Amino acid sequence: MKIAVLGTGNVGRALGAALAGQGHEVTIGTRDPATTLARVGVDAMESPPLSEWFTEHPGIGLARFAAAAEACELVVNATSGGASLNVLARAGAGNLAGKVLLDVANPLDFSHGMPPSLLVCNRDSLAEQIQRAYPAARVVKSLNTMTAALMVNPGLVAGGEHTAFVSGNDAEAKKTVTALLTDLGHTDVIDLGDIETARGAEMLLPIWLSLWGALGTPLLNFKIVR
Amino acid sequence: MKIAVLGTGNVGRALGAALAGQGHEVTIGTRDPATTLARVGVDAMESPPLSEWFTEHPGIGLARFAAAAEACELVVNATSGGASLNVLARAGAGNLAGKVLLDVANPLDFSHGMPPSLLVCNRDSLAEQIQRAYPAARVVKSLNTMTAALMVNPGLVAGGEHTAFVSGNDAEAKKTVTALLTDLGHTDVIDLGDIETARGAEMLLPIWLSLWGALGTPLLNFKIVR
C-alpha cells in the first residue's frame, strides 16, 4: 500500500521504517523537504538529523505534506497533537478525501508545565476534531496509547501480550488499520466503537505519563484482561 | 480497624461486606438511617433494599455520615462522584481530620447523555477537590478504575492478574490502603504519585465505559505490563 506518514519525529520515523519493512511504499510528509534535510544536530526529542535517517532508509521518500498525501492510499497523522490540524490543512482536504487517516497523535498541552495536560478531552477529542474538519476522510484513532518503540515492536514488552485500540466511524477503515497492526505484531486489537470513543483513548495519556514516572520506563502498556 | 463506608450503593455494599469479612469493624454512613432502611423495592442500580442487605450482614452498622465518620479510623468515599463533596461536608471536616480517606468515586456527568462524561478532569480531579476541601484528611484515590465486584474479588478476572492504582500526598496513608487492597487479593498495586495523579486514574473512566460496551461485560480491568 502507498502510505504517507505526516511528521518527522520519533513516531513518524518509527512507523515509516516499520511500514516500509512490511513492504509498503512509504513517503514521509514534511512542511519543506529542503529545510527538513538541512537541519543538523539532534532535535528536541534527541533524534539525530533526518538526513542521516534517510541515508539509513533509502527506500523511503520525502515530500511536502500535500504531495505525500496526494500520492498515497493511507495517511498516518504522526505529528504532535497541537500541530495536527494545521498540518492536515497543508495536506489538503482533497488529498485526504476517501482515504484512511490513521491518527496516532496526542493533543498534549505543555503550556501549563509538566506533566502536560490535554488540549481537548472529555466531550471532544483530537480525532473528532480531525473527522469534523475532514468529513470525507476515514479517520481511525489508534496507537496513541503507547510509546513509538512498542507501536512497531509490541514484543518488546511482555512478549507482546498487551492491547491496542481502534476507534472510528468507518468499519472498513478500522479493518485496514487492524490488519496493519496485526502485521506489526499486535495480537489484541479492541474496536472501541465510533470516533467518539477516541476520547477515552486520548484520555489514557495522563495515567500513561504517571506510569512512566512511577515505573521509570516508557516501555509499558495497557493489557485489557477480561 | 474501624472503617466508615460512606454510600449505600453497590460500591459501598461491596466494600462494606468485604472489609467486614476481613475482620474490620464497618459502619455504613448514610444521610438518614431511618429513611434508608424504610426504602422498599430495587434502586436505580437494581440493588435490593438496604434493609435486606443488613439482615444478611448483621455485623455491619448503619449511622448518619457524621456519626460514622467520627467513630472510625478510615473513611471510604463510596458515594457517586457528583454527590461526594456534599456528603463529605455532612460527614464534617473535624471527623475527617487526620484520617485516611479512601476515595473510590468517579465524577461522572450524566447531564449530557450517555455515555457519561466527567464533571472534572484534565487539570483537576475529584480527589484533588476533596483534598483541597479537607486539607487535614489523608486522601488516597484508588479502586475507581474497576467495577465493584473486582474491587473486592480481583480473582474473578484473569486469576487476579491485573492492576490497582493509588494516588495521594501521604505515603503512610497509601501504605495503609495498599495493605487493605492486598488483603482483598490485589497483587499489583502501583503508586502513581501524589494526589494530582488521580487525574489520570479518573480519566480512565471513558475508555473503561467503552470497553464495557465493546466487550459486553464490566468484568474487565487494566493490567499494566512492563
Coordinates of C-alpha atoms in Angstrom, one line a residue:
Chain A
M1 CA 0.0 0.0 0.0
K2 CA 1.2 3.6 -0.6
I3 CA 1.4 5.2 2.8
A4 CA 2.1 8.9 3.7
V5 CA 3.4 9.4 7.2
L6 CA 3.0 13.0 8.2
G7 CA 5.6 14.0 10.8
T8 CA 9.3 13.5 11.1
G9 CA 9.7 12.9 14.8
N10 CA 10.3 9.7 16.6
V11 CA 6.8 8.4 16.0
G12 CA 6.8 9.2 12.3
R13 CA 10.2 7.7 11.8
A14 CA 9.4 4.5 13.8
L15 CA 6.1 4.0 11.8
G16 CA 7.7 4.9 8.5
A17 CA 10.5 2.5 8.9
A18 CA 8.3 -0.3 10.2
L19 CA 5.7 0.1 7.5
A20 CA 8.4 0.2 4.8
G21 CA 9.8 -3.0 6.4
Q22 CA 6.4 -4.6 5.8
G23 CA 6.7 -3.9 2.1
H24 CA 4.6 -0.7 1.9
E25 CA 5.7 2.2 -0.2
V26 CA 6.2 4.9 2.4
T27 CA 6.6 8.7 1.9
I28 CA 7.4 10.9 4.9
G29 CA 5.5 14.2 4.7
T30 CA 7.0 17.4 6.0
R31 CA 6.4 21.1 5.6
D32 CA 9.5 21.8 3.4
P33 CA 11.8 18.9 2.5
A34 CA 14.9 21.1 1.8
T35 CA 14.6 22.8 5.2
T36 CA 14.0 19.4 6.9
L37 CA 17.0 17.8 5.3
A38 CA 19.2 20.8 6.0
R39 CA 18.7 20.5 9.8
V40 CA 21.8 19.4 11.7
G41 CA 22.2 18.2 15.3
V42 CA 19.7 16.4 17.4
D43 CA 16.2 17.7 17.7
A44 CA 14.2 18.4 20.9
M45 CA 13.5 14.7 21.3
E46 CA 17.2 13.9 20.8
S47 CA 16.6 12.3 17.4
P48 CA 19.5 12.5 15.0
P49 CA 19.2 14.7 11.9
L50 CA 16.6 13.4 9.4
S51 CA 19.2 13.4 6.6
E52 CA 21.1 10.6 8.5
W53 CA 17.9 8.7 8.9
F54 CA 17.1 8.8 5.2
T55 CA 20.6 7.6 4.4
E56 CA 19.8 4.5 6.6
H57 CA 16.3 4.1 5.0
P58 CA 17.0 4.6 1.3
G59 CA 13.6 3.2 0.1
I60 CA 11.5 5.8 1.9
G61 CA 10.5 9.1 0.2
L62 CA 10.3 12.6 1.5
A63 CA 7.8 15.1 0.2
R64 CA 5.7 18.1 1.2
F65 CA 2.6 17.3 3.2
A66 CA 0.3 17.8 0.2
A67 CA 2.3 15.8 -2.3
A68 CA 2.8 13.0 0.2
A69 CA -0.9 12.8 1.0
E70 CA -2.0 13.1 -2.7
A71 CA 0.1 10.2 -3.8
C72 CA -1.0 7.8 -1.0
E73 CA -3.8 5.4 -0.2
L74 CA -3.5 5.8 3.6
V75 CA -2.3 8.8 5.7
V76 CA -0.8 8.5 9.1
N77 CA -1.0 11.6 11.3
A78 CA 2.2 11.3 13.3
T79 CA 2.5 15.0 14.1
S80 CA 2.4 16.5 17.6
G81 CA -1.3 16.9 18.5
G82 CA -1.1 20.7 18.8
A83 CA 0.1 20.9 15.2
S84 CA -2.1 18.2 13.7
L85 CA -5.0 20.3 12.4
N86 CA -2.5 22.8 10.8
V87 CA -0.5 20.0 9.1
L88 CA -3.7 18.4 7.8
A89 CA -4.8 21.7 6.3
R90 CA -1.5 21.8 4.5
A91 CA -2.0 18.2 3.3
G92 CA -5.3 19.4 1.9
A93 CA -8.9 18.2 2.2
G94 CA -8.9 16.9 -1.4
N95 CA -5.9 14.8 -0.8
L96 CA -7.4 13.3 2.4
A97 CA -10.9 12.6 1.0
G98 CA -11.8 8.9 0.8
K99 CA -8.6 7.8 2.5
V100 CA -8.0 6.0 5.7
L101 CA -6.5 8.6 8.1
L102 CA -4.7 6.8 10.9
D103 CA -4.4 9.3 13.7
V104 CA -1.8 8.4 16.3
A105 CA -1.3 11.9 17.8
N106 CA -2.0 13.0 21.3
P107 CA -3.2 16.6 21.9
L108 CA -0.7 17.4 24.7
D109 CA -0.8 20.8 26.2
F110 CA 2.6 21.9 27.6
S111 CA 1.5 25.4 28.3
H112 CA 0.7 24.7 32.0
G113 CA 4.0 23.0 32.8
M114 CA 4.9 19.4 33.2
P115 CA 3.5 16.9 33.1
P116 CA 1.4 18.0 30.1
S117 CA -2.3 18.2 30.2
L118 CA -4.6 17.7 27.2
L119 CA -5.6 20.4 24.7
V120 CA -9.0 18.8 24.3
C121 CA -10.8 16.0 26.2
N122 CA -13.9 14.7 27.9
R123 CA -16.7 15.8 25.5
D124 CA -14.4 16.1 22.4
S125 CA -11.1 14.7 21.2
L126 CA -8.4 15.5 18.6
A127 CA -9.6 12.6 16.5
E128 CA -13.2 14.0 16.4
Q129 CA -11.8 17.5 15.5
I130 CA -10.0 15.9 12.6
Q131 CA -13.0 13.9 11.5
R132 CA -15.2 17.0 11.7
A133 CA -12.7 19.1 9.7
Y134 CA -12.3 16.4 7.1
P135 CA -15.6 14.6 6.9
A136 CA -14.6 12.7 3.7
A137 CA -11.5 11.2 5.4
R138 CA -12.0 7.9 7.1
V139 CA -10.4 8.7 10.5
V140 CA -9.2 5.8 12.8
K141 CA -7.6 6.6 16.1
S142 CA -5.1 4.1 17.2
L143 CA -1.6 3.5 18.7
N144 CA -1.6 6.8 20.6
T145 CA -1.7 4.8 23.9
M146 CA 1.9 3.5 23.7
T147 CA 5.4 4.7 23.1
A148 CA 6.7 4.6 19.5
A149 CA 9.0 1.6 20.0
L150 CA 6.0 -0.5 21.1
M151 CA 3.8 0.7 18.3
V152 CA 6.1 -1.1 15.8
N153 CA 7.6 -3.8 18.1
P154 CA 5.0 -4.9 20.6
G155 CA 7.1 -7.9 21.5
L156 CA 9.5 -5.6 23.4
V157 CA 7.2 -5.8 26.5
A158 CA 5.5 -8.9 28.0
G159 CA 6.0 -10.9 24.8
G160 CA 3.6 -8.6 23.0
E161 CA 0.7 -9.6 25.4
H162 CA -1.0 -6.2 25.6
T163 CA -3.7 -4.2 23.9
A164 CA -4.1 -1.7 21.1
F165 CA -7.4 0.1 20.5
V166 CA -9.1 1.4 17.3
S167 CA -11.9 4.0 17.2
G168 CA -13.6 5.2 14.1
N169 CA -16.9 5.6 12.2
D170 CA -15.8 3.5 9.2
A171 CA -15.7 -0.2 9.8
E172 CA -13.6 -1.0 6.7
A173 CA -11.1 1.6 7.7
K174 CA -10.8 0.1 11.1
K175 CA -10.3 -3.3 9.4
T176 CA -7.5 -1.9 7.3
V177 CA -5.8 -0.4 10.4
T178 CA -6.3 -3.6 12.4
A179 CA -4.6 -5.5 9.6
L180 CA -1.6 -3.2 9.7
L181 CA -1.4 -3.5 13.4
T182 CA -1.6 -7.3 13.2
D183 CA 1.3 -7.3 10.7
L184 CA 3.3 -5.2 13.2
G185 CA 2.8 -7.9 15.8
H186 CA -0.2 -6.7 17.7
T187 CA -2.3 -9.6 18.9
D188 CA -5.1 -7.9 20.8
V189 CA -6.8 -5.1 19.0
I190 CA -10.0 -3.9 20.5
D191 CA -12.6 -2.0 18.5
L192 CA -13.9 0.6 21.0
G193 CA -16.6 1.9 18.7
D194 CA -17.1 5.1 16.7
I195 CA -14.8 8.1 16.6
E196 CA -16.2 9.5 19.9
T197 CA -14.5 6.6 21.7
A198 CA -11.2 8.2 20.8
R199 CA -11.9 10.5 23.8
G200 CA -11.2 7.5 26.1
A201 CA -8.0 6.5 24.2
E202 CA -6.7 10.1 24.3
M203 CA -7.6 10.4 28.0
L204 CA -5.3 7.5 28.8
L205 CA -2.3 9.8 28.3
P206 CA -2.3 11.3 31.8
I207 CA -2.1 7.9 33.6
W208 CA 0.4 6.7 31.0
L209 CA 2.7 9.7 31.8
S210 CA 2.3 8.9 35.6
L211 CA 3.1 5.3 34.9
W212 CA 6.3 6.3 33.0
G213 CA 7.3 8.3 36.1
A214 CA 6.4 5.6 38.6
L215 CA 7.9 2.7 36.7
G216 CA 10.9 4.6 35.3
T217 CA 10.4 3.5 31.7
P218 CA 8.0 4.2 28.8
L219 CA 8.2 0.5 27.8
L220 CA 4.9 -0.2 29.4
N221 CA 1.4 -0.8 28.1
F222 CA -2.2 -1.5 29.0
K223 CA -3.4 -5.0 28.7
I224 CA -7.1 -5.3 29.0
V225 CA -7.9 -8.5 30.9
R226 CA -11.4 -10.0 30.7
Chain B
M1 CA -9.6 -1.2 62.0
K2 CA -12.8 0.9 62.4
I3 CA -13.9 1.8 58.9
A4 CA -16.8 4.1 57.8
V5 CA -18.1 3.4 54.3
L6 CA -20.0 6.5 53.1
G7 CA -22.6 5.4 50.5
T8 CA -25.2 2.7 50.3
G9 CA -25.0 1.8 46.6
N10 CA -23.3 -1.3 45.0
V11 CA -19.8 0.0 45.7
G12 CA -20.4 0.8 49.3
R13 CA -22.1 -2.5 49.9
A14 CA -19.4 -4.5 48.2
L15 CA -16.6 -2.8 50.1
G16 CA -18.5 -2.8 53.4
A17 CA -19.1 -6.5 53.2
A18 CA -15.6 -7.4 52.0
L19 CA -13.9 -5.2 54.7
A20 CA -16.1 -6.7 57.4
G21 CA -15.1 -10.1 56.1
Q22 CA -11.5 -9.1 56.6
G23 CA -12.3 -8.5 60.3
H24 CA -12.7 -4.8 60.2
E25 CA -15.5 -3.1 62.2
V26 CA -17.5 -1.5 59.4
T27 CA -20.2 1.2 59.7
I28 CA -22.1 2.3 56.6
G29 CA -22.8 6.0 56.5
T30 CA -26.0 7.4 55.1
R31 CA -27.9 10.7 55.2
D32 CA -30.7 9.4 57.4
P33 CA -30.7 5.7 58.5
A34 CA -34.4 5.6 59.1
T35 CA -35.2 6.8 55.6
T36 CA -32.6 4.5 54.1
L37 CA -34.0 1.4 55.9
A38 CA -37.6 2.3 55.0
R39 CA -36.9 2.2 51.3
V40 CA -38.5 -0.8 49.5
G41 CA -38.0 -2.1 46.0
V42 CA -34.8 -2.1 44.0
D43 CA -32.9 1.2 43.4
A44 CA -31.7 2.7 40.2
M45 CA -28.8 0.3 40.1
E46 CA -31.2 -2.6 40.7
S47 CA -29.8 -3.3 44.2
P48 CA -32.3 -4.8 46.6
P49 CA -33.5 -2.7 49.6
L50 CA -30.8 -2.0 52.1
S51 CA -32.8 -3.4 54.9
E52 CA -32.5 -6.8 53.3
W53 CA -28.7 -6.3 52.9
F54 CA -28.3 -5.5 56.6
T55 CA -30.2 -8.6 57.5
E56 CA -27.6 -10.6 55.5
H57 CA -24.7 -8.6 57.1
P58 CA -25.6 -8.5 60.8
G59 CA -22.2 -7.4 61.9
I60 CA -22.2 -4.1 59.9
G61 CA -23.5 -0.9 61.4
L62 CA -25.5 2.0 59.9
A63 CA -25.2 5.6 61.0
R64 CA -25.5 9.1 59.8
F65 CA -22.5 10.3 57.8
A66 CA -21.1 12.4 60.7
A67 CA -21.5 9.7 63.3
A68 CA -20.0 7.0 61.0
A69 CA -17.0 9.2 60.2
E70 CA -16.5 10.4 63.8
A71 CA -16.2 6.8 65.1
C72 CA -13.8 5.5 62.5
E73 CA -10.1 5.4 61.7
L74 CA -10.5 5.2 58.0
V75 CA -13.3 6.7 55.8
V76 CA -14.2 5.3 52.3
N77 CA -15.9 7.7 50.0
A78 CA -18.2 5.3 48.0
T79 CA -20.7 7.9 47.0
S80 CA -21.5 8.9 43.5
G81 CA -18.9 11.5 42.4
G82 CA -21.3 14.3 41.9
A83 CA -22.5 14.0 45.5
S84 CA -19.2 13.3 47.2
L85 CA -18.3 16.9 48.3
N86 CA -21.8 17.3 49.7
V87 CA -21.7 14.1 51.6
L88 CA -18.2 14.8 53.0
A89 CA -19.5 18.2 54.2
R90 CA -22.2 16.3 56.1
A91 CA -19.5 14.0 57.5
G92 CA -17.7 17.1 58.8
A93 CA -14.2 18.4 58.5
G94 CA -13.5 17.6 62.1
N95 CA -14.5 14.0 61.7
L96 CA -12.2 13.6 58.6
A97 CA -9.1 15.4 60.0
G98 CA -6.1 13.1 60.3
K99 CA -7.9 10.1 58.9
V100 CA -7.1 8.1 55.8
L101 CA -9.9 9.0 53.3
L102 CA -10.0 6.3 50.6
D103 CA -11.8 7.9 47.6
V104 CA -13.1 5.4 45.1
A105 CA -15.7 7.7 43.5
N106 CA -15.9 8.8 39.9
P107 CA -17.1 12.3 39.0
L108 CA -19.5 11.1 36.3
D109 CA -21.6 13.7 34.5
F110 CA -24.8 12.3 33.1
S111 CA -26.2 15.7 32.1
H112 CA -25.0 15.4 28.5
G113 CA -26.5 12.0 27.9
M114 CA -24.9 8.5 27.7
P115 CA -22.2 7.5 28.0
P116 CA -21.4 9.9 30.9
S117 CA -18.6 12.4 30.6
L118 CA -16.6 13.7 33.6
L119 CA -17.6 16.6 35.9
V120 CA -13.9 17.5 36.4
C121 CA -10.8 16.3 34.6
N122 CA -7.5 17.2 32.9
R123 CA -6.1 19.9 35.2
D124 CA -8.1 18.9 38.3
S125 CA -9.8 15.9 39.7
L126 CA -12.4 14.9 42.3
A127 CA -9.7 13.6 44.6
E128 CA -7.9 16.9 44.5
Q129 CA -11.1 18.8 45.1
I130 CA -11.6 16.6 48.2
Q131 CA -8.0 17.1 49.4
R132 CA -8.3 20.9 48.9
A133 CA -11.7 21.0 50.8
Y134 CA -10.3 18.8 53.7
P135 CA -6.6 19.5 53.9
A136 CA -6.3 17.6 57.2
A137 CA -7.7 14.4 55.6
R138 CA -5.2 12.0 54.1
V139 CA -6.8 11.4 50.7
V140 CA -5.9 8.3 48.7
K141 CA -7.5 7.7 45.3
S142 CA -7.9 4.1 44.4
L143 CA -10.2 1.4 43.1
N144 CA -12.2 3.8 40.9
T145 CA -10.9 2.1 37.8
M146 CA -12.8 -1.2 38.2
T147 CA -16.3 -2.5 38.8
A148 CA -17.3 -3.1 42.4
A149 CA -17.2 -6.9 42.1
L150 CA -13.5 -6.7 41.1
M151 CA -12.6 -4.2 43.8
V152 CA -13.3 -6.9 46.4
N153 CA -12.7 -10.1 44.4
P154 CA -9.9 -9.5 41.8
G155 CA -9.6 -13.2 41.2
L156 CA -12.9 -13.0 39.2
V157 CA -10.9 -11.9 36.1
A158 CA -7.6 -13.3 34.8
G159 CA -6.8 -15.0 38.1
G160 CA -6.4 -11.6 39.7
E161 CA -3.6 -10.7 37.3
H162 CA -4.4 -7.0 36.9
T163 CA -3.5 -3.7 38.4
A164 CA -4.9 -1.3 41.0
F165 CA -3.5 2.3 41.4
V166 CA -3.0 4.5 44.4
S167 CA -2.6 8.3 44.3
G168 CA -2.1 10.6 47.3
N169 CA 0.2 13.0 49.1
D170 CA 0.6 10.9 52.3
A171 CA 2.9 7.9 51.9
E172 CA 1.7 6.2 55.1
A173 CA -1.9 6.6 54.0
K174 CA -1.0 5.0 50.7
K175 CA 0.6 2.1 52.6
T176 CA -2.5 1.6 54.7
V177 CA -4.7 1.5 51.6
T178 CA -2.2 -0.8 49.7
A179 CA -2.4 -3.2 52.7
L180 CA -6.2 -3.2 52.5
L181 CA -6.0 -3.9 48.8
T182 CA -3.5 -6.7 49.3
D183 CA -5.8 -8.3 51.9
L184 CA -8.6 -8.2 49.3
G185 CA -6.4 -10.1 46.8
H186 CA -4.8 -7.3 44.7
T187 CA -1.4 -8.4 43.7
D188 CA -0.2 -5.4 41.6
V189 CA -0.8 -2.0 43.3
I190 CA 1.1 0.8 41.5
D191 CA 1.8 4.0 43.4
L192 CA 1.2 6.7 40.7
G193 CA 2.5 9.6 42.9
D194 CA 0.8 12.5 44.6
I195 CA -2.9 13.3 44.6
E196 CA -2.6 15.1 41.2
T197 CA -2.1 11.7 39.6
A198 CA -5.7 10.9 40.5
R199 CA -6.5 12.9 37.3
G200 CA -5.1 10.0 35.2
A201 CA -6.9 7.4 37.3
E202 CA -10.3 9.2 37.0
M203 CA -9.7 9.9 33.2
L204 CA -9.6 6.1 32.7
L205 CA -13.3 6.0 33.1
P206 CA -14.3 7.0 29.5
I207 CA -12.3 4.1 27.9
W208 CA -13.5 1.8 30.7
L209 CA -17.1 2.6 29.7
S210 CA -16.2 2.0 26.0
L211 CA -14.6 -1.3 26.9
W212 CA -17.6 -2.4 28.8
G213 CA -19.7 -1.7 25.7
A214 CA -17.2 -3.4 23.3
L215 CA -16.6 -6.5 25.4
G216 CA -20.1 -6.8 26.8
T217 CA -19.1 -7.1 30.4
P218 CA -17.8 -4.8 33.2
L219 CA -15.7 -7.7 34.4
L220 CA -12.6 -6.3 32.8
N221 CA -9.6 -4.5 34.1
F222 CA -6.3 -2.8 33.1
K223 CA -3.1 -4.8 33.6
I224 CA 0.0 -2.7 33.3
V225 CA 2.6 -4.8 31.6
R226 CA 6.2 -3.7 31.7

